[in-house]
Amino acid sequence: MAGVTIYQVAQEAGVSPSTVSNLLNGRTGKMLPETRSRVESAIRRLGYRPNRAAQQLRTGRIQMLGLIVPSVANPFWGTFARHLEAAALAEGFYMLLCNSERDPERERRYVEELWGDGIGGVVLCSSLPSLDHVKPTVEAGLGLVAFDRTAQPGDPHRAVNIGTDNVLGMRLATEHLLALGHTRLAFVSGSIGSVNRAERYSGFRQALDTAGLPRAAGLVWSGADTVDFDDRDAAELGRVAALEILSAPRPPTAIAAINDMCALGVIAGAREAGLVVGRDVSVTGYDDIMLAGMAMPTLTTVRQPVEEMAATAFARLRQVMDGVGETGQSILHRPTLVVRDSTSAPAMSPVT
């Protein structure tokens, strides 16, 4: 039905036009669930589509948010995007998805274009140490939630950081390996240049230090001279890392990978080296993507509460855009360890 107005929607739903307007603009905090349901049903029946241009003229902004992820090649980001979009749609917002490959210049252009197109809030997921490249746009009024990152010195004061406790998460994985009896562990990450990776490495080191193991017990493989790393190449990085470190004279008996995609590559590399994961070498991941429970063997990993984190990200973004709530803070969700078949006690005591 073309040309439907909010007045027709209001008449169909038995409410006032202002009630329809409140729903379309996300002002549903004081709206009864039954009223909201009637209005949403009327919108669907009549095929009403809001006039975005008119909305932007009235408010300066549109009911849309931006999501910038490193790459949806990593299933974790696809899952996060799905949950964030669901939270946004429930409040009458739509979402635009951008892939940045953790390139600051690409992120800057995306942020400026989104702001220029009338989008008032962005969830940025690169976890880069500095937000200087987007700071001018944030200071101009853009609402920003930095995801999978803790607050850093020099961040825009209006930004909110949301994620899991990455230090704790990697400690849980490493302590699990230590409890099984492993004393020679490797950490495979690719570049440790992002905030989340640096925090996960810190958790790995803390667990070894608490166990009283010497620093030499922790092998760190970054692949800087072997293979470029981004979210598209995580599995290949893990495969290359496994082949290299497992062929060393004193190979580790356990490998803690920076994320699940990297861990799946480690499993492939170990198999290529003629080893059985879960018997000859133990492997842990981080994220608990869907593939973790389907791998052979199934992957022991650290689960991030993605749906809860996405809901928090959207709620805090709305607050920042509305100028309410605390900013400049870090909100951390608690990760949990999921033990599966890829970890076991070492087949034999490593040579020391």
mmCIF file of C-alpha atoms in Angstrom:
data_model
loop_
_atom_site.group_PDB
_atom_site.id
_atom_site.type_symbol
_atom_site.label_atom_id
_atom_site.label_comp_id
_atom_site.label_asym_id
_atom_site.label_seq_id
_atom_site.Cartn_x
_atom_site.Cartn_y
_atom_site.Cartn_z
ATOM 1 C CA MET A 1 0.000 0.000 0.000
ATOM 2 C CA ALA A 2 1.701 3.173 -1.202
ATOM 3 C CA GLY A 3 1.597 6.527 0.527
ATOM 4 C CA VAL A 4 0.548 5.253 3.958
ATOM 5 C CA THR A 5 0.903 7.912 6.660
ATOM 6 C CA ILE A 6 1.391 7.652 10.411
ATOM 7 C CA TYR A 7 -2.151 8.974 10.786
ATOM 8 C CA GLN A 8 -3.484 5.909 8.972
ATOM 9 C CA VAL A 9 -1.271 3.663 11.105
ATOM 10 C CA ALA A 10 -2.551 5.391 14.238
ATOM 11 C CA GLN A 11 -6.172 4.912 13.143
ATOM 12 C CA GLU A 12 -5.551 1.242 12.334
ATOM 13 C CA ALA A 13 -3.896 0.649 15.723
ATOM 14 C CA GLY A 14 -6.369 2.753 17.706
ATOM 15 C CA VAL A 15 -3.689 5.073 19.080
ATOM 16 C CA SER A 16 -2.624 8.686 18.615
ATOM 17 C CA PRO A 17 -0.199 9.726 15.836
ATOM 18 C CA SER A 18 2.271 10.774 18.536
ATOM 19 C CA THR A 19 2.327 7.194 19.843
ATOM 20 C CA VAL A 20 3.239 5.932 16.372
ATOM 21 C CA SER A 21 5.920 8.621 16.133
ATOM 22 C CA ASN A 22 7.339 7.606 19.515
ATOM 23 C CA LEU A 23 7.714 4.010 18.379
ATOM 24 C CA LEU A 24 9.306 4.964 15.054
ATOM 25 C CA ASN A 25 11.829 7.151 16.874
ATOM 26 C CA GLY A 26 12.708 4.595 19.519
ATOM 27 C CA ARG A 27 10.911 6.309 22.390
ATOM 28 C CA THR A 28 9.268 3.159 23.759
ATOM 29 C CA GLY A 29 10.453 3.203 27.371
ATOM 30 C CA LYS A 30 7.010 4.199 28.745
ATOM 31 C CA MET A 31 4.926 2.422 26.109
ATOM 32 C CA LEU A 32 2.793 -0.528 27.168
ATOM 33 C CA PRO A 33 3.831 -3.797 25.449
ATOM 34 C CA GLU A 34 0.264 -4.288 24.209
ATOM 35 C CA THR A 35 0.226 -0.797 22.652
ATOM 36 C CA ARG A 36 3.560 -1.365 21.000
ATOM 37 C CA SER A 37 2.383 -4.690 19.608
ATOM 38 C CA ARG A 38 -0.750 -3.074 18.114
ATOM 39 C CA VAL A 39 1.254 -0.341 16.429
ATOM 40 C CA GLU A 40 3.824 -2.781 15.031
ATOM 41 C CA SER A 41 1.028 -5.009 13.717
ATOM 42 C CA ALA A 42 -0.648 -2.028 12.042
ATOM 43 C CA ILE A 43 2.648 -1.019 10.416
ATOM 44 C CA ARG A 44 3.061 -4.524 9.001
ATOM 45 C CA ARG A 45 -0.550 -4.796 7.790
ATOM 46 C CA LEU A 46 -0.477 -1.443 6.036
ATOM 47 C CA GLY A 47 3.054 -1.798 4.717
ATOM 48 C CA TYR A 48 4.039 1.562 6.174
ATOM 49 C CA ARG A 49 7.563 2.785 5.417
ATOM 50 C CA PRO A 50 8.871 5.856 7.276
ATOM 51 C CA ASN A 51 10.149 8.749 5.205
ATOM 52 C CA ARG A 52 13.826 8.774 6.128
ATOM 53 C CA ALA A 53 14.498 12.134 4.510
ATOM 54 C CA ALA A 54 11.673 13.772 6.446
ATOM 55 C CA GLN A 55 12.845 12.126 9.652
ATOM 56 C CA GLN A 56 16.349 13.474 9.167
ATOM 57 C CA LEU A 57 14.999 16.973 8.501
ATOM 58 C CA ARG A 58 13.064 16.845 11.793
ATOM 59 C CA THR A 59 15.764 15.353 14.021
ATOM 60 C CA GLY A 60 19.058 15.700 12.160
ATOM 61 C CA ARG A 61 19.523 11.935 12.592
ATOM 62 C CA ILE A 62 17.905 8.756 11.257
ATOM 63 C CA GLN A 63 16.897 5.547 13.019
ATOM 64 C CA MET A 64 19.982 3.690 11.910
ATOM 65 C CA LEU A 65 23.304 2.722 13.427
ATOM 66 C CA GLY A 66 26.633 1.667 11.965
ATOM 67 C CA LEU A 67 28.624 -1.446 12.814
ATOM 68 C CA ILE A 68 32.284 -1.619 11.795
ATOM 69 C CA VAL A 69 33.913 -5.036 12.230
ATOM 70 C CA PRO A 70 37.387 -6.268 11.239
ATOM 71 C CA SER A 71 35.950 -8.875 8.853
ATOM 72 C CA VAL A 72 32.870 -11.093 8.724
ATOM 73 C CA ALA A 73 35.231 -13.804 7.453
ATOM 74 C CA ASN A 74 35.565 -14.591 11.162
ATOM 75 C CA PRO A 75 32.213 -16.156 12.178
ATOM 76 C CA PHE A 76 32.423 -14.447 15.575
ATOM 77 C CA TRP A 77 31.777 -11.083 13.922
ATOM 78 C CA GLY A 78 28.898 -12.434 11.871
ATOM 79 C CA THR A 79 27.282 -13.744 15.054
ATOM 80 C CA PHE A 80 27.823 -10.457 16.876
ATOM 81 C CA ALA A 81 26.355 -8.527 13.932
ATOM 82 C CA ARG A 82 23.248 -10.733 13.933
ATOM 83 C CA HIS A 83 22.609 -10.185 17.645
ATOM 84 C CA LEU A 84 23.299 -6.434 17.471
ATOM 85 C CA GLU A 85 20.921 -6.083 14.545
ATOM 86 C CA ALA A 86 18.225 -8.003 16.436
ATOM 87 C CA ALA A 87 18.590 -5.652 19.419
ATOM 88 C CA ALA A 88 18.424 -2.632 17.100
ATOM 89 C CA LEU A 89 15.386 -3.852 15.156
ATOM 90 C CA ALA A 90 13.514 -4.462 18.403
ATOM 91 C CA GLU A 91 13.791 -0.713 19.059
ATOM 92 C CA GLY A 92 12.974 0.442 15.531
ATOM 93 C CA PHE A 93 16.564 0.902 14.375
ATOM 94 C CA TYR A 94 18.246 -0.492 11.276
ATOM 95 C CA MET A 95 21.940 -1.291 10.891
ATOM 96 C CA LEU A 96 24.639 -0.811 8.267
ATOM 97 C CA LEU A 97 27.589 -3.241 8.338
ATOM 98 C CA CYS A 98 31.129 -2.262 7.308
ATOM 99 C CA ASN A 99 34.358 -4.322 7.187
ATOM 100 C CA SER A 100 37.515 -2.399 8.107
ATOM 101 C CA GLU A 101 40.287 -5.046 8.167
ATOM 102 C CA ARG A 102 41.520 -3.041 11.193
ATOM 103 C CA ASP A 103 42.734 -0.284 8.860
ATOM 104 C CA PRO A 104 42.515 3.053 10.759
ATOM 105 C CA GLU A 105 42.144 5.089 7.573
ATOM 106 C CA ARG A 106 39.326 2.863 6.344
ATOM 107 C CA GLU A 107 37.617 3.151 9.722
ATOM 108 C CA ARG A 108 37.974 6.932 9.673
ATOM 109 C CA ARG A 109 36.326 7.165 6.266
ATOM 110 C CA TYR A 110 33.489 4.864 7.266
ATOM 111 C CA VAL A 111 32.838 6.813 10.471
ATOM 112 C CA GLU A 112 32.835 10.163 8.675
ATOM 113 C CA GLU A 113 30.539 8.894 5.910
ATOM 114 C CA LEU A 114 28.087 7.350 8.379
ATOM 115 C CA TRP A 115 27.958 10.565 10.409
ATOM 116 C CA GLY A 116 27.588 12.633 7.264
ATOM 117 C CA ASP A 117 24.668 10.464 6.137
ATOM 118 C CA GLY A 118 22.745 11.173 9.333
ATOM 119 C CA ILE A 119 23.694 8.110 11.378
ATOM 120 C CA GLY A 120 24.199 9.172 14.981
ATOM 121 C CA GLY A 121 25.810 6.069 16.507
ATOM 122 C CA VAL A 122 28.496 3.525 15.591
ATOM 123 C CA VAL A 123 29.752 0.317 17.203
ATOM 124 C CA LEU A 124 33.445 0.021 16.322
ATOM 125 C CA CYS A 125 35.042 -3.416 16.749
ATOM 126 C CA SER A 126 38.676 -3.123 15.682
ATOM 127 C CA SER A 127 40.145 -3.017 19.231
ATOM 128 C CA LEU A 128 42.936 -0.700 18.074
ATOM 129 C CA PRO A 129 44.943 0.906 20.905
ATOM 130 C CA SER A 130 44.116 4.446 19.742
ATOM 131 C CA LEU A 131 40.839 6.038 18.653
ATOM 132 C CA ASP A 132 42.514 9.237 17.477
ATOM 133 C CA HIS A 133 41.480 8.548 13.877
ATOM 134 C CA VAL A 134 37.762 8.802 14.784
ATOM 135 C CA LYS A 135 38.069 11.289 17.660
ATOM 136 C CA PRO A 136 37.129 14.429 15.645
ATOM 137 C CA THR A 137 33.845 12.845 14.509
ATOM 138 C CA VAL A 138 33.037 11.659 18.036
ATOM 139 C CA GLU A 139 33.752 15.126 19.392
ATOM 140 C CA ALA A 140 31.424 16.510 16.703
ATOM 141 C CA GLY A 141 28.581 14.483 18.222
ATOM 142 C CA LEU A 142 28.794 10.882 16.978
ATOM 143 C CA GLY A 143 27.881 8.292 19.604
ATOM 144 C CA LEU A 144 30.574 5.595 19.793
ATOM 145 C CA VAL A 145 30.783 2.195 21.461
ATOM 146 C CA ALA A 146 34.215 0.574 21.095
ATOM 147 C CA PHE A 147 33.694 -3.182 21.273
ATOM 148 C CA ASP A 148 36.113 -5.900 22.475
ATOM 149 C CA ARG A 149 38.312 -3.249 24.023
ATOM 150 C CA THR A 150 38.980 -1.568 27.367
ATOM 151 C CA ALA A 151 39.285 2.209 27.769
ATOM 152 C CA GLN A 152 42.714 3.598 26.892
ATOM 153 C CA PRO A 153 44.390 6.932 27.740
ATOM 154 C CA GLY A 154 43.404 9.617 25.263
ATOM 155 C CA ASP A 155 40.081 8.023 24.241
ATOM 156 C CA PRO A 156 37.223 10.411 23.358
ATOM 157 C CA HIS A 157 35.388 11.193 26.586
ATOM 158 C CA ARG A 158 32.003 10.289 25.024
ATOM 159 C CA ALA A 159 33.075 6.758 24.045
ATOM 160 C CA VAL A 160 32.047 3.618 25.932
ATOM 161 C CA ASN A 161 34.099 0.402 25.771
ATOM 162 C CA ILE A 162 32.385 -2.989 25.986
ATOM 163 C CA GLY A 163 33.770 -6.523 25.865
ATOM 164 C CA THR A 164 34.730 -9.515 27.937
ATOM 165 C CA ASP A 165 37.517 -9.691 30.469
ATOM 166 C CA ASN A 166 40.147 -10.914 28.014
ATOM 167 C CA VAL A 167 42.821 -11.276 30.695
ATOM 168 C CA LEU A 168 40.575 -13.527 32.749
ATOM 169 C CA GLY A 169 39.439 -15.493 29.703
ATOM 170 C CA MET A 170 42.948 -16.443 28.610
ATOM 171 C CA ARG A 171 43.916 -17.165 32.193
ATOM 172 C CA LEU A 172 41.054 -19.667 32.372
ATOM 173 C CA ALA A 173 42.260 -21.437 29.228
ATOM 174 C CA THR A 174 45.908 -21.468 30.326
ATOM 175 C CA GLU A 175 45.124 -22.586 33.873
ATOM 176 C CA HIS A 176 43.098 -25.459 32.403
ATOM 177 C CA LEU A 177 46.140 -26.607 30.433
ATOM 178 C CA LEU A 178 48.388 -26.256 33.483
ATOM 179 C CA ALA A 179 45.947 -28.254 35.628
ATOM 180 C CA LEU A 180 46.117 -31.070 33.073
ATOM 181 C CA GLY A 181 49.879 -31.231 33.660
ATOM 182 C CA HIS A 182 51.267 -29.234 30.727
ATOM 183 C CA THR A 183 54.437 -27.302 31.545
ATOM 184 C CA ARG A 184 55.567 -26.312 28.047
ATOM 185 C CA LEU A 185 52.904 -24.130 26.451
ATOM 186 C CA ALA A 186 52.812 -21.991 23.329
ATOM 187 C CA PHE A 187 50.743 -18.890 22.602
ATOM 188 C CA VAL A 188 49.788 -18.299 18.953
ATOM 189 C CA SER A 189 48.315 -14.937 18.053
ATOM 190 C CA GLY A 190 49.660 -13.183 15.032
ATOM 191 C CA SER A 191 50.184 -9.507 15.796
ATOM 192 C CA ILE A 192 49.625 -8.525 19.436
ATOM 193 C CA GLY A 193 49.006 -4.927 18.381
ATOM 194 C CA SER A 194 45.322 -4.727 19.315
ATOM 195 C CA VAL A 195 44.004 -4.172 22.830
ATOM 196 C CA ASN A 196 42.160 -7.487 23.066
ATOM 197 C CA ARG A 197 45.134 -9.554 21.873
ATOM 198 C CA ALA A 198 47.520 -7.784 24.250
ATOM 199 C CA GLU A 199 45.113 -8.485 27.117
ATOM 200 C CA ARG A 200 44.807 -12.156 26.174
ATOM 201 C CA TYR A 201 48.576 -12.489 26.043
ATOM 202 C CA SER A 202 48.740 -10.859 29.483
ATOM 203 C CA GLY A 203 46.332 -13.483 30.817
ATOM 204 C CA PHE A 204 48.503 -16.253 29.368
ATOM 205 C CA ARG A 205 51.623 -14.825 30.987
ATOM 206 C CA GLN A 206 49.892 -14.254 34.333
ATOM 207 C CA ALA A 207 48.806 -17.892 34.497
ATOM 208 C CA LEU A 208 52.343 -19.132 33.810
ATOM 209 C CA ASP A 209 53.825 -16.717 36.342
ATOM 210 C CA THR A 210 51.327 -17.771 39.008
ATOM 211 C CA ALA A 211 52.229 -21.412 38.345
ATOM 212 C CA GLY A 212 55.891 -20.549 38.870
ATOM 213 C CA LEU A 213 56.957 -21.564 35.375
ATOM 214 C CA PRO A 214 59.972 -19.756 33.907
ATOM 215 C CA ARG A 215 59.416 -17.333 31.097
ATOM 216 C CA ALA A 216 61.042 -19.759 28.663
ATOM 217 C CA ALA A 217 58.108 -22.104 29.243
ATOM 218 C CA GLY A 218 55.844 -19.820 27.225
ATOM 219 C CA LEU A 219 56.515 -19.848 23.514
ATOM 220 C CA VAL A 220 55.035 -16.864 21.704
ATOM 221 C CA TRP A 221 54.452 -17.173 17.960
ATOM 222 C CA SER A 222 53.373 -14.031 16.131
ATOM 223 C CA GLY A 223 54.184 -14.971 12.558
ATOM 224 C CA ALA A 224 55.327 -11.433 11.825
ATOM 225 C CA ASP A 225 57.986 -12.616 9.379
ATOM 226 C CA THR A 226 56.027 -15.555 8.004
ATOM 227 C CA VAL A 227 52.435 -14.608 7.212
ATOM 228 C CA ASP A 228 50.378 -11.439 7.392
ATOM 229 C CA PHE A 229 47.580 -11.614 9.919
ATOM 230 C CA ASP A 230 44.047 -10.359 9.824
ATOM 231 C CA ASP A 231 40.717 -12.027 10.487
ATOM 232 C CA ARG A 232 40.630 -13.463 6.980
ATOM 233 C CA ASP A 233 43.916 -15.340 7.525
ATOM 234 C CA ALA A 234 43.525 -16.548 11.112
ATOM 235 C CA ALA A 235 43.117 -20.227 10.239
ATOM 236 C CA GLU A 236 46.111 -20.189 7.889
ATOM 237 C CA LEU A 237 48.185 -18.447 10.544
ATOM 238 C CA GLY A 238 47.306 -21.188 13.021
ATOM 239 C CA ARG A 239 48.220 -23.899 10.547
ATOM 240 C CA VAL A 240 51.607 -22.328 9.731
ATOM 241 C CA ALA A 241 52.316 -21.722 13.424
ATOM 242 C CA ALA A 242 51.563 -25.335 14.355
ATOM 243 C CA LEU A 243 53.820 -26.747 11.641
ATOM 244 C CA GLU A 244 56.666 -24.497 12.775
ATOM 245 C CA ILE A 245 56.523 -24.855 16.533
ATOM 246 C CA LEU A 246 55.630 -28.548 16.598
ATOM 247 C CA SER A 247 58.696 -29.347 14.500
ATOM 248 C CA ALA A 248 61.021 -27.628 16.994
ATOM 249 C CA PRO A 249 63.504 -29.742 19.001
ATOM 250 C CA ARG A 250 61.475 -29.143 22.179
ATOM 251 C CA PRO A 251 57.897 -28.649 20.980
ATOM 252 C CA PRO A 252 55.112 -27.555 23.314
ATOM 253 C CA THR A 253 52.587 -30.089 24.549
ATOM 254 C CA ALA A 254 49.815 -27.476 24.527
ATOM 255 C CA ILE A 255 48.937 -24.460 22.390
ATOM 256 C CA ALA A 256 46.679 -21.573 23.424
ATOM 257 C CA ALA A 257 45.401 -19.812 20.284
ATOM 258 C CA ILE A 258 44.232 -16.189 20.173
ATOM 259 C CA ASN A 259 40.793 -17.147 18.818
ATOM 260 C CA ASP A 260 38.833 -20.117 17.523
ATOM 261 C CA MET A 261 39.643 -19.613 13.851
ATOM 262 C CA CYS A 262 43.335 -19.596 14.688
ATOM 263 C CA ALA A 263 42.841 -22.688 16.871
ATOM 264 C CA LEU A 264 41.115 -24.545 14.034
ATOM 265 C CA GLY A 265 44.163 -23.794 11.895
ATOM 266 C CA VAL A 266 46.430 -25.102 14.664
ATOM 267 C CA ILE A 267 44.423 -28.339 14.694
ATOM 268 C CA ALA A 268 44.855 -28.651 10.916
ATOM 269 C CA GLY A 269 48.602 -27.998 11.186
ATOM 270 C CA ALA A 270 49.038 -30.525 13.974
ATOM 271 C CA ARG A 271 47.207 -33.133 11.880
ATOM 272 C CA GLU A 272 49.446 -32.277 8.921
ATOM 273 C CA ALA A 273 52.454 -32.838 11.208
ATOM 274 C CA GLY A 274 51.169 -36.332 12.003
ATOM 275 C CA LEU A 275 49.953 -35.555 15.528
ATOM 276 C CA VAL A 276 46.623 -36.289 17.149
ATOM 277 C CA VAL A 277 45.093 -33.243 18.846
ATOM 278 C CA GLY A 278 43.740 -34.143 22.255
ATOM 279 C CA ARG A 279 46.360 -36.870 22.645
ATOM 280 C CA ASP A 280 49.762 -35.726 21.341
ATOM 281 C CA VAL A 281 49.083 -31.998 21.737
ATOM 282 C CA SER A 282 46.313 -29.990 23.393
ATOM 283 C CA VAL A 283 44.764 -26.895 21.778
ATOM 284 C CA THR A 284 42.507 -24.145 23.149
ATOM 285 C CA GLY A 285 40.685 -21.337 21.362
ATOM 286 C CA TYR A 286 38.764 -18.220 22.303
ATOM 287 C CA ASP A 287 35.208 -17.114 21.311
ATOM 288 C CA ASP A 288 33.243 -20.396 21.096
ATOM 289 C CA ILE A 289 32.032 -19.900 17.542
ATOM 290 C CA MET A 290 29.610 -22.474 16.184
ATOM 291 C CA LEU A 291 32.426 -24.356 14.418
ATOM 292 C CA ALA A 292 34.177 -24.989 17.756
ATOM 293 C CA GLY A 293 31.649 -27.633 18.721
ATOM 294 C CA MET A 294 31.736 -29.226 15.258
ATOM 295 C CA ALA A 295 35.513 -29.520 14.816
ATOM 296 C CA MET A 296 37.334 -32.857 14.938
ATOM 297 C CA PRO A 297 38.182 -33.013 17.763
ATOM 298 C CA THR A 298 35.735 -30.581 19.325
ATOM 299 C CA LEU A 299 37.516 -27.468 20.551
ATOM 300 C CA THR A 300 38.095 -26.451 24.159
ATOM 301 C CA THR A 301 37.601 -22.695 24.147
ATOM 302 C CA VAL A 302 36.630 -19.565 26.054
ATOM 303 C CA ARG A 303 33.020 -18.577 25.473
ATOM 304 C CA GLN A 304 32.076 -14.935 25.092
ATOM 305 C CA PRO A 305 28.410 -14.151 25.912
ATOM 306 C CA VAL A 306 27.879 -12.617 22.470
ATOM 307 C CA GLU A 307 24.123 -12.036 22.650
ATOM 308 C CA GLU A 308 24.381 -10.339 26.045
ATOM 309 C CA MET A 309 27.320 -8.234 24.880
ATOM 310 C CA ALA A 310 25.433 -7.137 21.757
ATOM 311 C CA ALA A 311 22.416 -6.110 23.833
ATOM 312 C CA THR A 312 24.671 -4.098 26.145
ATOM 313 C CA ALA A 313 26.416 -2.465 23.174
ATOM 314 C CA PHE A 314 23.130 -1.313 21.663
ATOM 315 C CA ALA A 315 21.681 -0.120 24.986
ATOM 316 C CA ARG A 316 24.785 1.905 25.827
ATOM 317 C CA LEU A 317 24.989 3.309 22.294
ATOM 318 C CA ARG A 318 21.429 4.580 22.643
ATOM 319 C CA GLN A 319 22.356 6.234 25.929
ATOM 320 C CA VAL A 320 25.422 7.906 24.444
ATOM 321 C CA MET A 321 23.376 9.148 21.475
ATOM 322 C CA ASP A 322 20.743 10.511 23.866
ATOM 323 C CA GLY A 323 23.358 12.170 26.080
ATOM 324 C CA VAL A 324 22.587 10.064 29.168
ATOM 325 C CA GLY A 325 24.540 7.459 31.118
ATOM 326 C CA GLU A 326 28.225 7.327 31.997
ATOM 327 C CA THR A 327 30.846 7.501 29.269
ATOM 328 C CA GLY A 328 34.590 6.958 29.165
ATOM 329 C CA GLN A 329 34.222 3.623 30.924
ATOM 330 C CA SER A 330 34.790 -0.086 30.278
ATOM 331 C CA ILE A 331 31.965 -2.591 30.720
ATOM 332 C CA LEU A 332 33.320 -6.134 30.874
ATOM 333 C CA HIS A 333 31.287 -9.316 30.687
ATOM 334 C CA ARG A 334 32.592 -12.505 32.252
ATOM 335 C CA PRO A 335 33.876 -15.230 29.915
ATOM 336 C CA THR A 336 33.538 -18.939 30.667
ATOM 337 C CA LEU A 337 35.672 -21.938 29.778
ATOM 338 C CA VAL A 338 34.074 -24.685 27.675
ATOM 339 C CA VAL A 339 36.065 -27.936 27.939
ATOM 340 C CA ARG A 340 35.849 -30.302 24.975
ATOM 341 C CA ASP A 341 37.985 -32.993 23.331
ATOM 342 C CA SER A 342 40.945 -30.946 22.085
ATOM 343 C CA THR A 343 42.630 -30.893 25.510
ATOM 344 C CA SER A 344 43.910 -33.705 27.716
ATOM 345 C CA ALA A 345 46.846 -34.537 29.964
ATOM 346 C CA PRO A 346 50.209 -34.628 28.109
ATOM 347 C CA ALA A 347 50.996 -38.011 26.576
ATOM 348 C CA MET A 348 54.382 -37.935 28.277
ATOM 349 C CA SER A 349 56.332 -35.562 30.447
ATOM 350 C CA PRO A 350 58.093 -32.976 28.293
ATOM 351 C CA VAL A 351 61.872 -32.843 28.312
ATOM 352 C CA THR A 352 63.078 -29.975 30.520
#
